[in-house]
XYZ file of C-alpha atoms in Angstrom:
505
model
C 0.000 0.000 0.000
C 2.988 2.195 0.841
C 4.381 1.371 -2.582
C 0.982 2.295 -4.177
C 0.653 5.425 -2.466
C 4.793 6.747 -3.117
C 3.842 5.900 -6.759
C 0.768 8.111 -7.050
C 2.041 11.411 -5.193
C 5.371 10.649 -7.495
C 2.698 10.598 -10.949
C 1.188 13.528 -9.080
C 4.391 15.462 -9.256
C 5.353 14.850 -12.522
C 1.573 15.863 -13.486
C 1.562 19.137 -11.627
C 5.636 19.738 -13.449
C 4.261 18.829 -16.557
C 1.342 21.611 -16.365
C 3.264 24.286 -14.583
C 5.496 24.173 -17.401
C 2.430 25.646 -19.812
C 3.307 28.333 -17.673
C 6.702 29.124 -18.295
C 8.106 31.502 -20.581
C 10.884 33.599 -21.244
C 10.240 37.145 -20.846
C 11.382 37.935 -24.085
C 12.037 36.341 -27.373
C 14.667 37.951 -30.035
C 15.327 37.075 -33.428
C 18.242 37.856 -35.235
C 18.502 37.543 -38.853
C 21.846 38.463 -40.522
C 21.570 38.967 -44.178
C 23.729 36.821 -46.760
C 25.422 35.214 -43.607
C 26.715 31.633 -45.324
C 26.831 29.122 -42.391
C 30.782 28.710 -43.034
C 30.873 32.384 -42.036
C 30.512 30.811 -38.124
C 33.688 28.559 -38.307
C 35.716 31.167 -40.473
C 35.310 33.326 -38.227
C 35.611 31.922 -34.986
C 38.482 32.229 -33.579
C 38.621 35.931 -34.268
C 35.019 36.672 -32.869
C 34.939 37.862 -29.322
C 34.288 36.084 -26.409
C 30.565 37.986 -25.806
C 29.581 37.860 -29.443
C 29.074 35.139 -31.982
C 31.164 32.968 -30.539
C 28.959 33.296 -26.908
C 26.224 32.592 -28.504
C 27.967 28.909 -30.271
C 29.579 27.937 -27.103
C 26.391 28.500 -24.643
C 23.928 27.593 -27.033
C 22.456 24.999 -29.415
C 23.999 25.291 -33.132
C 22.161 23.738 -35.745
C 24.859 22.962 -38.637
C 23.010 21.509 -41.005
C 20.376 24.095 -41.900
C 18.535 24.444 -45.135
C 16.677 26.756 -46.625
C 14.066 24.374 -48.496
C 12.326 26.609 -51.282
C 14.052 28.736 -54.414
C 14.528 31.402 -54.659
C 16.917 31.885 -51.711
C 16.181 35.436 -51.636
C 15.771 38.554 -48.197
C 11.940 38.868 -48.630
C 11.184 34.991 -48.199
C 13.915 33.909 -45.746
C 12.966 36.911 -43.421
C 9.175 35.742 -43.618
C 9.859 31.986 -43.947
C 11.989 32.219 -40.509
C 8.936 33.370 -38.864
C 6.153 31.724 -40.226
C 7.168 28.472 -40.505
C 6.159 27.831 -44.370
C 7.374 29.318 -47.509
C 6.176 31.151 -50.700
C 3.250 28.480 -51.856
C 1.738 29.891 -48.436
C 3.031 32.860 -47.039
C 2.547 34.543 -50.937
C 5.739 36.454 -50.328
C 7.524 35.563 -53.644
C 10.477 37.733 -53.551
C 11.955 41.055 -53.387
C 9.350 41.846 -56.430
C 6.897 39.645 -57.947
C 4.007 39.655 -60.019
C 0.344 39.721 -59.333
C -1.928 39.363 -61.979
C 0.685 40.836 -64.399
C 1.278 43.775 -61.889
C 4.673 44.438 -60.510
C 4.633 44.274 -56.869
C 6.912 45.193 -54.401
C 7.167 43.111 -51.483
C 5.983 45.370 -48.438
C 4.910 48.048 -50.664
C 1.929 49.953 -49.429
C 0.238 52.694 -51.445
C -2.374 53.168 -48.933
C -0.597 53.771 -45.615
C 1.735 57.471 -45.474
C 5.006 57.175 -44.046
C 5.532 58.793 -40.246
C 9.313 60.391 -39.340
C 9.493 61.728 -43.041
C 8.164 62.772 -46.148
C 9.817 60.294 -48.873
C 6.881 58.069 -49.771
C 8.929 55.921 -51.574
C 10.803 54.579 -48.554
C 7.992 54.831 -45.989
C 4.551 53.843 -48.001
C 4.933 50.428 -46.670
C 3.378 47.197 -44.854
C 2.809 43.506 -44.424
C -0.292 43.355 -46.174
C 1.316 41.238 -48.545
C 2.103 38.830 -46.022
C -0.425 35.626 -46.232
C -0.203 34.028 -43.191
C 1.082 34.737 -39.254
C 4.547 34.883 -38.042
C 5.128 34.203 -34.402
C 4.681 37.857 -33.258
C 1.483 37.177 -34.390
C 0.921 33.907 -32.513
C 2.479 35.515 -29.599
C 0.041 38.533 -29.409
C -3.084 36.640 -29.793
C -2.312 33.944 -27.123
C -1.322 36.900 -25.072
C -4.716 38.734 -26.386
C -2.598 41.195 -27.554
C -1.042 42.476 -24.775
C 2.360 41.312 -25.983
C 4.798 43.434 -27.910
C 5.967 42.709 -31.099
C 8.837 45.177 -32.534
C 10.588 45.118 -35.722
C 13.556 46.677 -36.535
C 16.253 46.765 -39.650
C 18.153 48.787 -42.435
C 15.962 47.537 -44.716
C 12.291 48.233 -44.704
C 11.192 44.283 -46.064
C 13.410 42.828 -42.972
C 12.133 44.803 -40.489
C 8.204 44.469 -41.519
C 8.136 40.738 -42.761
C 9.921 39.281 -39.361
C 7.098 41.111 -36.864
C 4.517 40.230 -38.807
C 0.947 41.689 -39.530
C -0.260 42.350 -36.058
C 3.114 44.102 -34.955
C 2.828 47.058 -32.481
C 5.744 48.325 -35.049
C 8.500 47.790 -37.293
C 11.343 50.462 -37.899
C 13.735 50.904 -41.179
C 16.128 53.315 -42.434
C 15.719 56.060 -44.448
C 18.511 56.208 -46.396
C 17.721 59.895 -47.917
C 17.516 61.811 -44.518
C 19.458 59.339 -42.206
C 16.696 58.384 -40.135
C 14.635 55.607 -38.591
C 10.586 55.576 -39.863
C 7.860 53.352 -40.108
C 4.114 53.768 -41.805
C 0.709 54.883 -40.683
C 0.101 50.659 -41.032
C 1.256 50.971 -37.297
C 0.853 54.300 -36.032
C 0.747 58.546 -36.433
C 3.551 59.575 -34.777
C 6.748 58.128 -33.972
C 7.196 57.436 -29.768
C 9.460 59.865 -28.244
C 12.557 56.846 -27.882
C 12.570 56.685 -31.369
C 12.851 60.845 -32.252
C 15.334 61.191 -29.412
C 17.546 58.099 -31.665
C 16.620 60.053 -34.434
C 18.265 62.847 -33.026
C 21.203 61.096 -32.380
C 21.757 60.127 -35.934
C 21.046 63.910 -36.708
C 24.101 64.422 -35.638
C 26.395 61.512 -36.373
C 28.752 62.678 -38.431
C 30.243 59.405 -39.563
C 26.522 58.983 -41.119
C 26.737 62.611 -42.513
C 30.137 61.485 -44.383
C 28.615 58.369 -46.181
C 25.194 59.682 -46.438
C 22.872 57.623 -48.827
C 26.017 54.806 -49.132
C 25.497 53.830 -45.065
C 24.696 50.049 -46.180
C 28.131 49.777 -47.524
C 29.706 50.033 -44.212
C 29.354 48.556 -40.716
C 28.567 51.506 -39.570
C 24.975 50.191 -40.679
C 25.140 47.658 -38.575
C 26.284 49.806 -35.542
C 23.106 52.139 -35.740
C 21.100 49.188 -36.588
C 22.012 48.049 -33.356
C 21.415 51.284 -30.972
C 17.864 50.888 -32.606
C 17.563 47.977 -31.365
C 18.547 48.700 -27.924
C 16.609 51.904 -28.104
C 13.427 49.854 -28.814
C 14.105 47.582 -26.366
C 14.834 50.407 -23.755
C 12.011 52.821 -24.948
C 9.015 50.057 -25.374
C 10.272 48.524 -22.349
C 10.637 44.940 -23.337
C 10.706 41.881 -21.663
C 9.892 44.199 -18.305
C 5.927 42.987 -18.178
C 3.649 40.239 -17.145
C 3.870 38.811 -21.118
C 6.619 37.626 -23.476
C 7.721 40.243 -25.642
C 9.399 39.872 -28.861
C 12.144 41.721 -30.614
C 13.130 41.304 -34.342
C 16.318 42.097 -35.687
C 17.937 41.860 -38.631
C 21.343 42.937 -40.026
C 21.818 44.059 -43.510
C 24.961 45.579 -44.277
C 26.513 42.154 -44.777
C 23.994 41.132 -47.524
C 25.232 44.721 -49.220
C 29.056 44.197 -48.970
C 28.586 40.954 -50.268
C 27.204 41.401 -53.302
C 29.452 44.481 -53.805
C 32.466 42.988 -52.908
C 31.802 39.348 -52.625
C 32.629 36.312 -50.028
C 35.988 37.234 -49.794
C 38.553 39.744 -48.521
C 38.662 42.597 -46.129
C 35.341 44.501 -46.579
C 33.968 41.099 -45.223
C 36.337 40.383 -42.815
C 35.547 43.568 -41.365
C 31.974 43.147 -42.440
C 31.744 39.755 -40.060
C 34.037 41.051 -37.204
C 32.156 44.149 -36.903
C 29.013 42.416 -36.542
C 30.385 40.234 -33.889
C 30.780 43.484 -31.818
C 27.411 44.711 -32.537
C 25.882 41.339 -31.354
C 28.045 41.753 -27.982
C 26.330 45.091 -27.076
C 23.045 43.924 -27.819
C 23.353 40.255 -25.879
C 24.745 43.058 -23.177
C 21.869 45.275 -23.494
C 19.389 42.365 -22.761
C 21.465 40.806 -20.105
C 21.329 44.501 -18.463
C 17.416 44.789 -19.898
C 16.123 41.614 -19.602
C 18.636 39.086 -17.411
C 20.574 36.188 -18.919
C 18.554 33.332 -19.549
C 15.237 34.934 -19.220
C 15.430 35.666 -23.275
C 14.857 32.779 -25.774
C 17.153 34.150 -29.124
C 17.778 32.485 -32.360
C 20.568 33.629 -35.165
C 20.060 32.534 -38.633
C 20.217 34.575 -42.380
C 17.608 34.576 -45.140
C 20.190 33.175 -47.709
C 23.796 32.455 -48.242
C 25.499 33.864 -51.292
C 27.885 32.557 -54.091
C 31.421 32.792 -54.070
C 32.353 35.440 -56.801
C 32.554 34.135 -60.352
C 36.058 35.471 -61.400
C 37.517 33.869 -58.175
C 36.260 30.642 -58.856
C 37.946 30.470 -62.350
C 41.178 32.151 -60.864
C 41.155 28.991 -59.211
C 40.254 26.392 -61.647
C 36.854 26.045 -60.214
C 33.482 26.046 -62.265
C 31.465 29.102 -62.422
C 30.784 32.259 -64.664
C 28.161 34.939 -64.760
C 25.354 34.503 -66.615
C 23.749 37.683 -67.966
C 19.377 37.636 -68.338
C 19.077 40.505 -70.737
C 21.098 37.660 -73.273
C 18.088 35.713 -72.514
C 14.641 38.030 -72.156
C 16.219 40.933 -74.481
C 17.489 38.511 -77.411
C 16.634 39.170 -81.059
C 17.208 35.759 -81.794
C 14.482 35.181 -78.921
C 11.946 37.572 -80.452
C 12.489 36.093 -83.512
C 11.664 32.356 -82.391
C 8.430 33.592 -80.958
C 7.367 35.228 -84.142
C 8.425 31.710 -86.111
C 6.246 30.001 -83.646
C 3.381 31.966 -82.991
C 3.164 35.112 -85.745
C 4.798 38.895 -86.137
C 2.281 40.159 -83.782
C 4.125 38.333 -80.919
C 7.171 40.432 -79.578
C 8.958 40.160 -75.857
C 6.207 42.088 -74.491
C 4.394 38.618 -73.553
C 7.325 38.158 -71.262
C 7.249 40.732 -67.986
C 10.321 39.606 -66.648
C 13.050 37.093 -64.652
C 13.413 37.439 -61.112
C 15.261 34.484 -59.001
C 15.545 32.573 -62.254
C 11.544 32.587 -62.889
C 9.671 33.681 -65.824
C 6.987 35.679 -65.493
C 4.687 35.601 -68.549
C 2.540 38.169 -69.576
C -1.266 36.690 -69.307
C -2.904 39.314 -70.147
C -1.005 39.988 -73.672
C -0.757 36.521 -74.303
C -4.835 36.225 -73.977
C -5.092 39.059 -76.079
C -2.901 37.882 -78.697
C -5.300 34.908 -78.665
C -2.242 32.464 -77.575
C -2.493 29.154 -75.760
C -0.347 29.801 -73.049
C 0.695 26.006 -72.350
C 1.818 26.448 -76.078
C 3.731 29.878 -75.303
C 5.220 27.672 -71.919
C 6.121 24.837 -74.359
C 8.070 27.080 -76.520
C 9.867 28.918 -73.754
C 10.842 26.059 -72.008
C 11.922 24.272 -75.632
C 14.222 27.467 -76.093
C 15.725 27.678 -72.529
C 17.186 24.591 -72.927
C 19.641 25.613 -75.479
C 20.415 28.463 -73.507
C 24.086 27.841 -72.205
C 24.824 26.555 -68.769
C 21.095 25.854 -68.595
C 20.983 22.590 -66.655
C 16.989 22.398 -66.216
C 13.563 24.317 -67.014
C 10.483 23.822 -65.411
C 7.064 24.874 -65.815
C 5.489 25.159 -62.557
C 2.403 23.751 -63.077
C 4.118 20.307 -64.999
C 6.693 19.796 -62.401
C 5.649 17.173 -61.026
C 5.689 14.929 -63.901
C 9.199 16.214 -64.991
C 12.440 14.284 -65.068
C 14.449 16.582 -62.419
C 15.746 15.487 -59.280
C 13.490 15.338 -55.784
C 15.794 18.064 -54.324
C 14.226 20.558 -57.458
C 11.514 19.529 -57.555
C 10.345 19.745 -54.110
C 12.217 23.589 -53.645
C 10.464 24.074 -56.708
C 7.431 23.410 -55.528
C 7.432 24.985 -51.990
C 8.459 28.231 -53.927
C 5.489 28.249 -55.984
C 2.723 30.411 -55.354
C 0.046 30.232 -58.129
C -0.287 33.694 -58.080
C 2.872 35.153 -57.698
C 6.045 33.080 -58.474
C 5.482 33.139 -62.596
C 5.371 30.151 -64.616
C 8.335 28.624 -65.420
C 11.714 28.065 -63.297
C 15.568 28.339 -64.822
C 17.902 26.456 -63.048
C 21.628 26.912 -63.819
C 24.938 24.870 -63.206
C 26.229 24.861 -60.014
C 28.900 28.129 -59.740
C 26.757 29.770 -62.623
C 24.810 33.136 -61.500
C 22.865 35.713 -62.487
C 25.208 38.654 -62.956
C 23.988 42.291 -63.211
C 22.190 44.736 -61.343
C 22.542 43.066 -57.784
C 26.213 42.715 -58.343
C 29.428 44.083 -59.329
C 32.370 42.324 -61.007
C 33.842 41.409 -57.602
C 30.974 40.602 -55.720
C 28.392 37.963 -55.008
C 24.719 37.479 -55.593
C 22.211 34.425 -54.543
C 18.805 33.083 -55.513
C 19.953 29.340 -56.440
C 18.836 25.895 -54.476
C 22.724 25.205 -53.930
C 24.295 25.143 -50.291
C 26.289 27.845 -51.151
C 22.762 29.993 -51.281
C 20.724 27.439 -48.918
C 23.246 26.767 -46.009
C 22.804 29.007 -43.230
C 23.289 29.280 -39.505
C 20.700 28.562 -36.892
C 21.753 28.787 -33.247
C 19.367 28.560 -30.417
C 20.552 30.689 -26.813
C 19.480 31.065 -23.189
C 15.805 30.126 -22.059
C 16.043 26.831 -21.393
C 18.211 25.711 -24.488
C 21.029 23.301 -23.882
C 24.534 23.377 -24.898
C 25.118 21.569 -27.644
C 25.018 21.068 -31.559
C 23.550 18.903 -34.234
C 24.309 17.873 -37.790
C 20.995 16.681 -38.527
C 19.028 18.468 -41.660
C 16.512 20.994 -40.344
C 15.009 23.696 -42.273
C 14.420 27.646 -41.681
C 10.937 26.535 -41.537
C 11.620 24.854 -38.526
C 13.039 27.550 -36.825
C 8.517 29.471 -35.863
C 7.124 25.885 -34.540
C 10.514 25.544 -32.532
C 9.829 28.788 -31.086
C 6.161 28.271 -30.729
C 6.212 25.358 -29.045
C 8.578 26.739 -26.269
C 6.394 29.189 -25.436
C 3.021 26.990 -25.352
C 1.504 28.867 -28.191
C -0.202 27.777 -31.459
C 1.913 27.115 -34.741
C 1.801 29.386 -37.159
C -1.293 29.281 -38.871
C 0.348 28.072 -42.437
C 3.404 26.100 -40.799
C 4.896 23.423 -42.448
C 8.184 22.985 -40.330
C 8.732 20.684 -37.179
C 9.719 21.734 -33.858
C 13.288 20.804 -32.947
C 13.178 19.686 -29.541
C 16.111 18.133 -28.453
C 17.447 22.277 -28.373
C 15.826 22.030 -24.562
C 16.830 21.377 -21.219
């Protein structure tokens, strides 16, 4: 009877653990998203980063080496929103950068009915998630909390900043490039809080930011303010100080600029890289001061990776070249194939563009033209195949019955967005990239399904994460139901990732 009775009170204290722990939260939850950071960036690195920075955050937390990004086209827009959704373009709808809807060029967080607030220049501050599809884990986060949670946003860029914190985000902040200050949109509020036009002032008067004006992105300098955003935010909105978790998104983009203007290699990313290891010291600083070590859950990943530069892969006898799209969508010898197949009243004005290696078709024209457009696909796709260093073309709608390996044809499909993400897919040979307006002759670009693009860092820190690491595959999509499921909230309401959790104590 004694045994019977130590056995129950022992189930009953595992019972009442295993509710309490519903319960428990961290106080605040930061994400930090470092643009074009390849996961190789972490052991090149390392034994220059300091002993509070990047390299804290490996040796105290849980580093997941062996994450993919598992969609094309590796791109800012969709790895910032795929990070915190949980899902990817066929559900989120955020297609890239730019996209298409119904034949309509579309910015990504573009906005034409909100008014920017902290300046005048529409075109940097008419902006918003409304072309976000489904919820990040701000959004999770503020309606298990009934909204009494605070979700912030902050970034150089205006996309990284929105996309992270989601629709129902008290705010996200970017850069204004043109006047050197920090704004956001009517989508969240009138006037800027007080924290933020004191900052503001601050950069008024900054005269390293005076010096390289409009050019701030190229330096680390970006990521320096970037950071005393941050730590303003967190400071002025008073996170992780109330009854709720709080959550703060950040996200570094001066390394995605140096990279594609100077590539993978050599001192402006060295300094790039070191630099940012000192900016991620002040802020773990400013939450340990803020919030108290290990009552914040962070994760570190990127959006993307990027390429090693073209002309320093032949230099050393590697494969690779640039690959220039206006030789493909600008072609004479193009134009003249589509009048051979389909008439002289065809032109290039059925095609609207390429953007990460898809074709975006003109529907519209080719309806009017009275085309067939799985003709007009059959054609394009028949062409691109000639097209040197070429390896596959897809049409989004037939790839399923296409002889191209699982790995394409699953990224393929997870990028795909009926929609929005055009209508048929170029995929080149490995070392072979787009080379033109989002790169110079020494830099770097991305887009592609390869590691070099799709391999990125993911390290878990404090709130109950263990030491450790893990070579298993995982996914960026994995990285909203891990979060969401440490803090006993729903998944995010289009999730198709898996919680990792063997990260927790």
């Amino acid at each position: 009877m004694r045994k019977i009775l130590i056995l129950l009170l022992l189930c009953c204290a595992i019972g009442v653990q295993a509710h309490t722990g519903f319960g428990e939260r961290p106080r605040l939850v930061v994400g930090i998203v470092v643009d074009q950071m390849r996961w190789d960036y972490l052991s090149r690195y390392y034994d220059q980063y300091r002993e509070d920075g990047l390299k804290r955050l490996v040796d105290k937390g849980y580093s997941c080496d062996n994450c993919l990004i598992n969609y094309v086209p590796t791109v800012t827009a969709i790895g910032h929103t795929s990070a915190y959704t949980g899902t990817t373009p066929a559900f989120h709808g955020i297609c890239g950068n730019d996209f298409f809807i119904d034949d309509t060029p579309v910015y990504c967080t573009g906005d034409s009915t909100v008014m920017p607030v902290g300046t005048n220049n529409s075109k940097r501050g008419k902006m918003s998630p409304r072309n976000l599809l489904s919820t990040t884990i701000g959004d999770q986060l503020r309606m298990h909390t009934d909204f009494r949670s605070k979700v912030v946003g902050v970034s150089y860029k205006d996309r990284a900043a929105i996309l992270p914190a989601g629709r129902s985000a008290n705010a996200a902040y970017w850069l204004d490039v043109d006047n050197g200050q920090f704004i956001t949109s009517t989508y969240y509020m009138e006037e800027l809080p007080e924290w933020a036009k004191a900052y503001n002032q601050e950069l008024a008067r900054n005269k390293e930011l005076k010096k390289v004006g409009k050019r701030v992105g190229f330096y680390p300098l970006c990521g320096h303010i970037t950071t005393d955003m941050a730590i303003a935010a967190l400071k002025g909105e008073s996170l992780g100080k109330s009854d709720v978790t709080d959550m703060l998104c950040v996200s570094y983009s001066q390394t995605d600029v140096i990279g594609h203007e100077w590539g993978t290699r050599g001192e402006h990313t060295d300094e790039a890289y070191l630099e940012l290891d000192k900016d991620i010291a002040r802020l773990l600083k400013a939450l340990d001061d803020q919030v108290g070590e290990g009552n914040y859950l962070l994760f570190l990943t990127a959006d993307h990776g990027g390429a090693h530069n073209f002309q320093w892969m032949i230099d050393h006898k590697l494969s690779g070249g640039a690959w220039n799209v206006s030789e493909l969508l600008m072609d004479n010898q193009l134009e003249a194939y589509l009048k051979e197949k389909f008439g002289d009243a065809v032109d290039l004005s059925i095609i609207n563009g390429l953007n990460g290696y898809r074709v975006y078709l003109n529907h519209g024209k080719i309806k009017a033209l009275g085309l067939d457009l799985a003709q007009v696909k059959e054609a394009l796709v028949e062409y691109c195949r000639d097209v040197p260093h070429v390896q596959f073309v897809m049409d989004f709608e037939k790839v399923n019955s296409w002889s191209v390996p699982d790995v394409l044809r699953s990224r393929a499909l997870y990028g795909y967005h009926p929609h929005r993400a055009g209508d048929l897919l170029l995929v080149l040979e490995a070392g072979w990239y787009e080379y033109g307006k989002w790169s110079s002759p020494v830099g770097t670009t991305h887009s592609a399904w390869n590691p070099y693009d799709a391999h990125i860092p993911l390290v878990f820190y404090g709130w109950k994460v263990e030491h450790g690491s893990t070579s298993q595959e995982v996914h960026i999509t994995d990285i909203a139901p891990t979060v969401c499921q440490m803090l006993h909230i729903q998944q995010t309401n289009a999730c198709v990732g898996e919680a990792l959790t063997f990260i927790t104590k």
